[in-house]
Short mmCIF file of C-alpha atoms and ligand atoms in Angstrom, two decimals:
data_model
loop_
_atom_site.label_atom_id
_atom_site.label_comp_id
_atom_site.label_asym_id
_atom_site.label_seq_id
_atom_site.Cartn_x
_atom_site.Cartn_y
_atom_site.Cartn_z
CA MET A 231 219.67 71.48 112.65
CA ARG A 232 219.91 72.23 108.73
CA THR A 233 222.33 75.12 107.21
CA VAL A 234 219.74 76.45 105.54
CA GLU A 235 216.23 76.19 106.00
CA TRP A 236 212.99 78.24 104.94
CA ASP A 237 211.52 79.88 108.67
CA GLY A 238 208.47 81.80 107.90
CA ASP A 239 208.43 84.41 105.34
CA ALA A 240 212.32 84.35 105.58
CA VAL A 241 215.72 82.30 104.82
CA LYS A 242 217.32 81.05 108.09
CA MET A 243 220.69 80.05 107.79
CA ILE A 244 224.01 79.56 110.30
CA ASP A 245 226.40 82.43 109.78
CA GLN A 246 229.53 80.28 108.99
CA ARG A 247 231.56 83.35 109.63
CA ALA A 248 230.83 83.07 113.29
CA LEU A 249 231.99 79.14 113.92
CA PRO A 250 233.58 77.92 115.67
CA TRP A 251 233.75 80.60 118.36
CA GLU A 252 229.84 80.68 118.00
CA LEU A 253 226.61 79.12 116.85
CA ALA A 254 224.63 82.19 115.41
CA PHE A 255 221.80 82.26 112.88
CA VAL A 256 221.25 84.77 110.50
CA ARG A 257 217.39 85.51 109.32
CA LEU A 258 216.93 86.90 106.05
CA GLU A 259 213.64 88.68 105.02
CA THR A 260 214.94 89.91 101.35
CA VAL A 261 216.67 88.55 97.96
CA GLU A 262 219.44 91.11 98.09
CA ALA A 263 219.99 90.00 101.69
CA VAL A 264 220.36 86.21 100.13
CA ALA A 265 222.80 87.32 97.43
CA GLU A 266 224.74 89.14 100.40
CA SER A 267 225.17 86.30 102.26
CA ILE A 268 226.02 84.14 99.43
CA ARG A 269 228.63 86.80 98.18
CA ASP A 270 230.01 87.10 102.19
CA MET A 271 230.34 83.88 102.58
CA THR A 272 227.87 83.81 105.53
CA VAL A 273 226.77 80.57 103.72
CA ARG A 274 229.29 78.81 101.84
CA GLY A 275 229.78 75.29 100.00
CA ALA A 276 228.25 74.65 96.43
CA PRO A 277 225.03 72.88 97.39
CA ALA A 278 224.44 74.89 100.52
CA ILE A 279 224.70 77.97 97.96
CA GLY A 280 222.22 76.29 96.29
CA ALA A 281 219.98 75.70 98.40
CA ALA A 282 220.14 79.34 99.62
CA ALA A 283 219.33 80.83 96.21
CA GLY A 284 216.52 78.35 95.87
CA PHE A 285 214.92 79.57 99.03
CA GLY A 286 215.84 83.23 97.73
CA MET A 287 213.93 82.93 94.68
CA ALA A 288 211.11 81.85 96.69
CA LEU A 289 211.40 84.66 99.14
CA ALA A 290 211.63 86.94 95.86
CA ALA A 291 208.34 85.52 94.91
CA ARG A 292 206.86 86.24 97.99
CA GLN A 293 208.16 89.74 98.43
CA SER A 294 207.18 91.15 95.05
CA ALA A 295 204.00 92.94 95.07
CA ALA A 296 203.45 91.98 90.95
CA THR A 297 199.65 90.76 90.59
CA THR A 298 200.22 89.39 87.30
CA VAL A 299 202.30 86.07 86.13
CA GLU A 300 203.89 87.97 83.74
CA ALA A 301 204.87 91.06 85.94
CA LEU A 302 206.15 88.49 88.85
CA ILE A 303 208.43 86.63 85.97
CA ASP A 304 209.99 89.80 85.07
CA GLU A 305 210.92 90.81 88.88
CA LEU A 306 212.08 86.98 88.90
CA GLN A 307 214.26 87.32 86.08
CA SER A 308 216.43 90.18 87.49
CA HIS A 309 216.54 88.61 91.10
CA ALA A 310 217.77 85.29 89.50
CA GLU A 311 220.22 87.47 87.71
CA LEU A 312 221.48 88.92 91.37
CA LEU A 313 221.55 85.76 92.70
CA LYS A 314 223.58 84.27 90.18
CA SER A 315 226.26 86.82 90.23
CA SER A 316 226.87 86.59 93.33
CA ARG A 317 229.35 83.90 93.67
CA PRO A 318 230.58 82.14 89.77
CA THR A 319 231.84 79.08 90.53
CA ALA A 320 229.89 76.69 92.06
CA VAL A 321 227.50 75.62 89.19
CA ASN A 322 224.62 74.29 92.00
CA LEU A 323 223.75 78.27 92.60
CA ALA A 324 223.02 78.61 88.75
CA TRP A 325 221.64 75.04 88.80
CA ALA A 326 219.13 75.76 91.32
CA VAL A 327 218.19 79.34 90.20
CA ASP A 328 217.48 78.04 86.67
CA LYS A 329 215.30 75.17 87.99
CA LEU A 330 213.26 77.79 89.67
CA MET A 331 212.98 80.32 86.65
CA LYS A 332 212.22 76.90 84.53
CA ILE A 333 209.25 76.70 86.99
CA ALA A 334 207.89 80.19 86.74
CA LEU A 335 208.34 80.26 82.84
CA SER A 336 206.19 76.71 82.47
CA GLY A 337 203.19 78.85 81.46
CA GLU A 338 201.46 76.37 83.78
CA PHE A 339 200.28 79.20 86.21
CA LYS A 340 196.92 81.01 86.44
CA SER A 341 198.05 83.48 89.00
CA ALA A 342 200.77 84.82 90.76
CA ASP A 343 199.80 83.46 93.95
CA ASP A 344 199.84 80.23 92.64
CA MET A 345 203.41 80.74 91.20
CA ARG A 346 204.61 82.05 94.53
CA GLU A 347 203.51 78.49 96.56
CA VAL A 348 204.73 76.42 93.87
CA LEU A 349 207.97 77.90 93.66
CA LEU A 350 208.46 77.59 97.59
CA GLY A 351 207.62 73.86 97.04
CA ALA A 352 210.59 73.35 94.93
CA ALA A 353 213.04 75.42 96.93
CA GLN A 354 211.75 73.49 99.88
CA GLN A 355 212.69 70.22 97.36
CA ILE A 356 216.00 71.41 96.22
CA ALA A 357 217.06 71.06 100.01
CA ASP A 358 215.16 68.13 101.13
CA ASP A 359 216.63 66.34 98.25
CA ASP A 360 220.50 67.61 98.94
CA VAL A 361 220.27 65.77 102.32
CA ALA A 362 218.93 62.91 100.84
CA VAL A 363 221.61 62.65 97.58
CA ASN A 364 224.31 63.27 100.96
CA SER A 365 223.32 60.01 102.51
CA ARG A 366 223.39 58.47 98.88
CA MET A 367 226.95 59.53 98.23
CA GLY A 368 227.82 58.73 101.92
CA SER A 369 226.71 54.93 101.30
CA ASN A 370 228.43 54.93 97.71
CA GLY A 371 231.66 56.21 99.07
CA ALA A 372 231.90 54.55 102.33
CA ALA A 373 233.29 51.31 100.72
CA LEU A 374 236.11 53.11 99.52
CA VAL A 375 237.18 53.94 103.40
CA ARG A 376 239.01 50.86 104.41
CA ASP A 377 239.09 50.12 108.52
CA GLY A 378 242.37 51.69 110.28
CA ALA A 379 242.31 54.29 106.70
CA THR A 380 243.88 58.15 107.42
CA ILE A 381 241.64 60.37 105.23
CA LEU A 382 243.36 63.34 103.97
CA HIS A 383 240.43 66.01 103.58
CA HIS A 384 240.23 69.62 102.01
CA CYS A 385 238.15 72.76 102.58
CA ASN A 386 234.48 71.96 104.54
CA THR A 387 232.58 69.36 102.79
CA GLY A 388 230.56 68.65 105.50
CA ALA A 389 226.67 69.33 106.71
CA LEU A 390 227.75 73.24 107.11
CA ALA A 391 228.59 72.95 102.96
CA THR A 392 225.31 71.46 102.19
CA VAL A 393 222.03 71.54 103.55
CA ASP A 394 222.96 68.67 106.02
CA TYR A 395 225.13 65.27 106.04
CA GLY A 396 227.68 66.65 103.23
CA THR A 397 229.62 65.37 100.64
CA ALA A 398 233.29 64.24 101.08
CA LEU A 399 232.90 64.80 105.00
CA GLY A 400 229.38 62.89 104.64
CA VAL A 401 231.84 59.79 103.22
CA ILE A 402 233.92 60.11 106.05
CA ARG A 403 230.62 60.19 108.57
CA ALA A 404 229.34 57.22 106.80
CA ALA A 405 232.63 55.55 107.19
CA PHE A 406 232.54 56.12 110.83
CA GLU A 407 228.69 55.33 111.10
CA ARG A 408 229.76 52.25 109.97
CA GLY A 409 232.32 50.91 112.53
CA LYS A 410 235.35 51.72 110.41
CA ARG A 411 237.90 53.39 112.86
CA ILE A 412 239.51 56.31 111.07
CA HIS A 413 241.63 59.32 111.70
CA VAL A 414 241.75 62.50 109.60
CA LEU A 415 244.08 65.03 108.43
CA LEU A 416 241.90 68.26 107.85
CA ASP A 417 244.14 70.60 105.87
CA GLU A 418 243.04 74.12 107.82
CA THR A 419 242.62 75.69 104.11
CA ARG A 420 243.68 79.03 103.87
CA PRO A 421 242.91 82.05 103.44
CA ARG A 422 239.35 81.17 104.90
CA LEU A 423 240.52 78.56 106.89
CA GLN A 424 237.07 76.49 106.01
CA GLY A 425 239.22 72.87 106.90
CA SER A 426 240.39 74.22 110.66
CA ARG A 427 237.50 76.15 111.58
CA LEU A 428 234.36 74.20 110.20
CA SER A 429 235.87 70.87 109.30
CA ALA A 430 237.36 70.59 112.85
CA TRP A 431 234.00 71.63 114.18
CA GLU A 432 231.82 69.48 112.48
CA LEU A 433 234.17 66.68 113.60
CA GLU A 434 234.27 67.84 116.92
CA GLN A 435 230.49 67.24 116.82
CA LEU A 436 230.57 63.86 115.78
CA GLY A 437 233.03 62.32 118.08
CA ILE A 438 235.52 61.32 115.05
CA SER A 439 239.39 61.79 115.34
CA TYR A 440 241.14 63.88 113.47
CA ASP A 441 244.02 66.49 113.30
CA ILE A 442 244.10 70.36 111.53
CA ILE A 443 247.40 70.61 109.17
CA PRO A 444 248.77 73.13 107.41
CA ASP A 445 248.03 73.15 104.36
CA THR A 446 251.83 73.13 103.57
CA ALA A 447 252.25 69.62 105.59
CA ALA A 448 249.97 67.80 103.13
CA GLY A 449 252.73 66.45 100.94
CA TYR A 450 254.94 65.59 104.06
CA TYR A 451 252.53 63.31 105.86
CA MET A 452 251.85 61.68 102.23
CA GLY A 453 255.63 61.01 101.92
CA LYS A 454 255.97 59.67 105.13
CA GLY A 455 252.82 57.17 104.47
CA GLU A 456 250.52 58.53 106.67
CA VAL A 457 247.79 59.24 104.01
CA ASP A 458 246.01 56.34 102.68
CA ILE A 459 243.00 58.15 101.32
CA ILE A 460 242.19 61.68 99.69
CA LEU A 461 238.38 62.69 99.91
CA VAL A 462 237.82 66.43 98.46
CA GLY A 463 234.44 68.09 97.33
CA ALA A 464 233.87 69.90 94.07
CA ASP A 465 232.53 73.28 93.14
CA ARG A 466 231.70 72.38 89.49
CA ILE A 467 232.68 68.95 87.52
CA ALA A 468 233.07 69.82 83.46
CA ALA A 469 231.82 66.80 81.05
CA ASN A 470 235.33 65.51 80.70
CA GLY A 471 235.88 64.91 84.64
CA ASP A 472 238.01 68.22 85.39
CA PHE A 473 236.80 69.86 88.13
CA ALA A 474 237.16 72.61 90.20
CA ASN A 475 237.58 73.23 93.85
CA LYS A 476 239.07 74.99 97.05
CA ILE A 477 242.42 76.29 96.19
CA GLY A 478 244.98 73.64 96.70
CA THR A 479 243.13 70.84 95.26
CA TYR A 480 245.16 70.78 92.71
CA GLN A 481 248.44 70.40 94.39
CA LEU A 482 247.16 67.67 96.34
CA ALA A 483 245.96 65.85 93.27
CA ILE A 484 249.54 65.77 91.95
CA LEU A 485 251.11 64.84 95.43
CA ALA A 486 248.64 62.09 95.27
CA LYS A 487 249.73 61.04 92.19
CA GLU A 488 253.28 60.90 92.95
CA HIS A 489 252.59 59.07 96.01
CA ARG A 490 249.80 56.75 94.42
CA ILE A 491 247.34 57.57 97.05
CA PRO A 492 243.54 57.23 95.60
CA PHE A 493 242.01 60.32 95.55
CA TYR A 494 238.68 61.09 94.71
CA THR A 495 236.10 64.19 94.88
CA VAL A 496 232.92 63.22 96.20
CA ALA A 497 229.78 65.33 94.65
CA PRO A 498 226.08 65.32 93.71
CA THR A 499 225.24 65.39 89.78
CA SER A 500 224.03 69.06 90.35
CA THR A 501 227.53 69.94 90.53
CA ILE A 502 228.33 68.28 87.03
CA ASP A 503 228.12 70.91 84.12
CA LEU A 504 227.88 68.90 81.11
CA SER A 505 227.51 72.11 79.19
CA LEU A 506 231.21 72.86 79.55
CA SER A 507 233.88 70.27 77.54
CA SER A 508 236.71 70.96 79.87
CA GLY A 509 238.45 72.28 82.94
CA ALA A 510 239.24 75.38 80.94
CA GLU A 511 236.09 76.75 80.76
CA ILE A 512 235.17 76.65 84.49
CA PRO A 513 234.56 80.74 85.59
CA ILE A 514 237.47 80.86 88.48
CA GLU A 515 236.10 83.33 91.37
CA GLU A 516 238.97 86.04 92.53
CA ARG A 517 238.13 86.86 96.26
CA ASN A 518 239.12 90.35 97.88
CA PRO A 519 243.32 90.11 98.63
CA ASP A 520 242.13 91.46 102.02
CA GLU A 521 241.17 87.67 102.97
CA VAL A 522 245.02 87.32 102.32
CA THR A 523 246.47 90.08 104.07
CA THR A 524 244.13 90.58 107.13
CA PRO A 525 242.33 87.15 107.78
CA TYR A 526 238.82 87.68 109.83
CA GLY A 527 240.15 91.28 110.66
CA ASN A 528 243.98 90.52 111.83
CA ARG A 529 245.98 92.37 109.47
CA ILE A 530 249.41 90.46 109.02
CA VAL A 531 251.35 92.59 106.67
CA PRO A 532 251.39 96.28 106.24
CA GLU A 533 248.50 97.99 104.71
CA THR A 534 251.09 98.70 101.12
CA PHE A 535 251.84 94.80 100.56
CA ARG A 536 249.88 93.38 97.92
CA ALA A 537 248.19 89.66 97.36
CA ARG A 538 246.49 87.40 95.19
CA ASN A 539 243.40 85.47 96.15
CA PRO A 540 242.11 82.92 93.89
CA ALA A 541 239.06 81.08 95.75
CA PHE A 542 239.53 77.73 93.38
CA ASP A 543 241.73 75.65 91.19
CA VAL A 544 240.79 72.90 88.65
CA THR A 545 242.14 69.44 88.96
CA PRO A 546 242.61 67.79 85.76
CA GLN A 547 240.71 64.40 85.31
CA ARG A 548 243.52 62.55 84.79
CA TYR A 549 245.00 63.08 88.67
CA LEU A 550 241.05 61.27 89.97
CA THR A 551 240.82 57.71 90.79
CA GLY A 552 237.16 58.59 90.68
CA ILE A 553 233.99 60.18 91.30
CA VAL A 554 231.40 59.38 94.05
CA THR A 555 227.86 60.84 92.92
CA GLU A 556 224.81 59.79 94.60
CA ASN A 557 224.38 57.60 91.94
CA GLY A 558 227.53 55.42 92.16
CA ILE A 559 230.88 56.10 91.48
CA ALA A 560 232.37 57.46 88.29
CA ARG A 561 234.94 56.23 86.30
CA PRO A 562 237.52 57.05 83.37
CA PRO A 563 236.20 57.70 80.78
CA TYR A 564 234.25 60.45 82.55
CA SER A 565 232.70 61.75 79.54
CA ARG A 566 230.29 58.66 79.52
CA SER A 567 230.11 57.79 83.10
CA LEU A 568 229.42 61.11 83.95
CA ALA A 569 226.71 61.45 81.52
CA ARG A 570 225.23 58.64 82.58
CA ALA A 571 225.27 59.29 86.22
CA VAL A 572 223.66 62.88 85.13
CA ALA A 573 220.85 60.74 83.54
CA GLY A 574 220.07 58.86 86.48
CA GLU A 575 221.72 55.89 85.62
CA ARG A 576 223.12 54.09 88.71
CA LEU A 577 226.78 53.25 88.21
CA GLY A 578 228.97 50.47 90.09
CA GLY A 579 230.79 50.93 93.04
CA GLY A 580 228.65 51.69 95.92
CA GLU A 581 227.87 49.43 98.72
O1 MRU B 95 234.51 79.01 98.84
P1 MRU B 95 233.80 77.64 99.81
O2 MRU B 95 234.00 77.99 101.06
O3 MRU B 95 232.56 77.91 99.17
O4 MRU B 95 234.35 76.33 99.01
C1 MRU B 95 233.44 75.18 99.22
C2 MRU B 95 234.51 74.16 98.61
O5 MRU B 95 235.33 74.10 98.16
C3 MRU B 95 233.96 72.96 98.68
O6 MRU B 95 235.13 71.77 98.61
C4 MRU B 95 232.88 72.54 97.57
O7 MRU B 95 231.77 73.60 97.91
C5 MRU B 95 232.42 71.53 98.19
S1 MRU B 95 231.64 71.13 99.41
C6 MRU B 95 230.18 70.30 99.38
#
């Protein structure tokens, strides 16, 4: 079962808003609906929204009535902007859209139909590659997890956040599949509760031992010596190693340093944005404050109460022990190791 896939002339995806109560699917037949599914978090997680946007571009091409290559390119350009504006922080979204747009602009097509076929193939390739890349990250990261370890995890970085398998949760899964006895402390991850709703649902399916904890309890367990390693995902990694991830990651990183706990982010090279020199340049999404005051439709404060809702924060690279990629584990200085990983060079540190 994949989180996002092509289905006939539509994009099919798990409706992540319905979990853990119901495993429901939606079938989207327009690029506008795909953009909305990213915005409203029917699909979420950096690699999953990248794959959804890739299929969204393929869908836009198939929907279009354009009969010439030039007319099709014109339409795709505006759909590319629509998709890219649906969520700003995860670079995988722009990465996938730009990849398809570059193919469209390659000048290699004799007809609009040729282009439609090739774009669908490229979108499918992005989805297939994501699964393969996650399995390689799992192998590379599993060696970091010792037998008997308790792992602290934030948000959801599993199969649901990707096309399948996952990034940080993929490393946890790989360690488990290699026979390591592990336990996972899952930050619930307010306000959208990706930890308690989605990561716990995934670990239930996999039979991996876990406890959901309030986000505010992470420091407590670190102080008691109950956390051996912290594994999180990333939505965008700048060239110097600073990275954006789900709100709350930054405070975990500082607590990890205080308690001398290894702190890793796990992300594919498609999440690395070498065009940004530091995390200060990463755009941070601010979502509707209703997600804080009225989580999942339950109003918990009066309507007149005000709230703010940043969806991500930036963790400076100095708090990181390393960055697990499909090409091995990047270590400081990140400006060099990340450039090598993006170039496809093999870094050390895997199995
Ligand atoms: O707002 P979300 O749920 O899309 O945020 C997801 C995260 O922050 C994940 O940690 C990140 O995308 C990496 S997941 C493979």
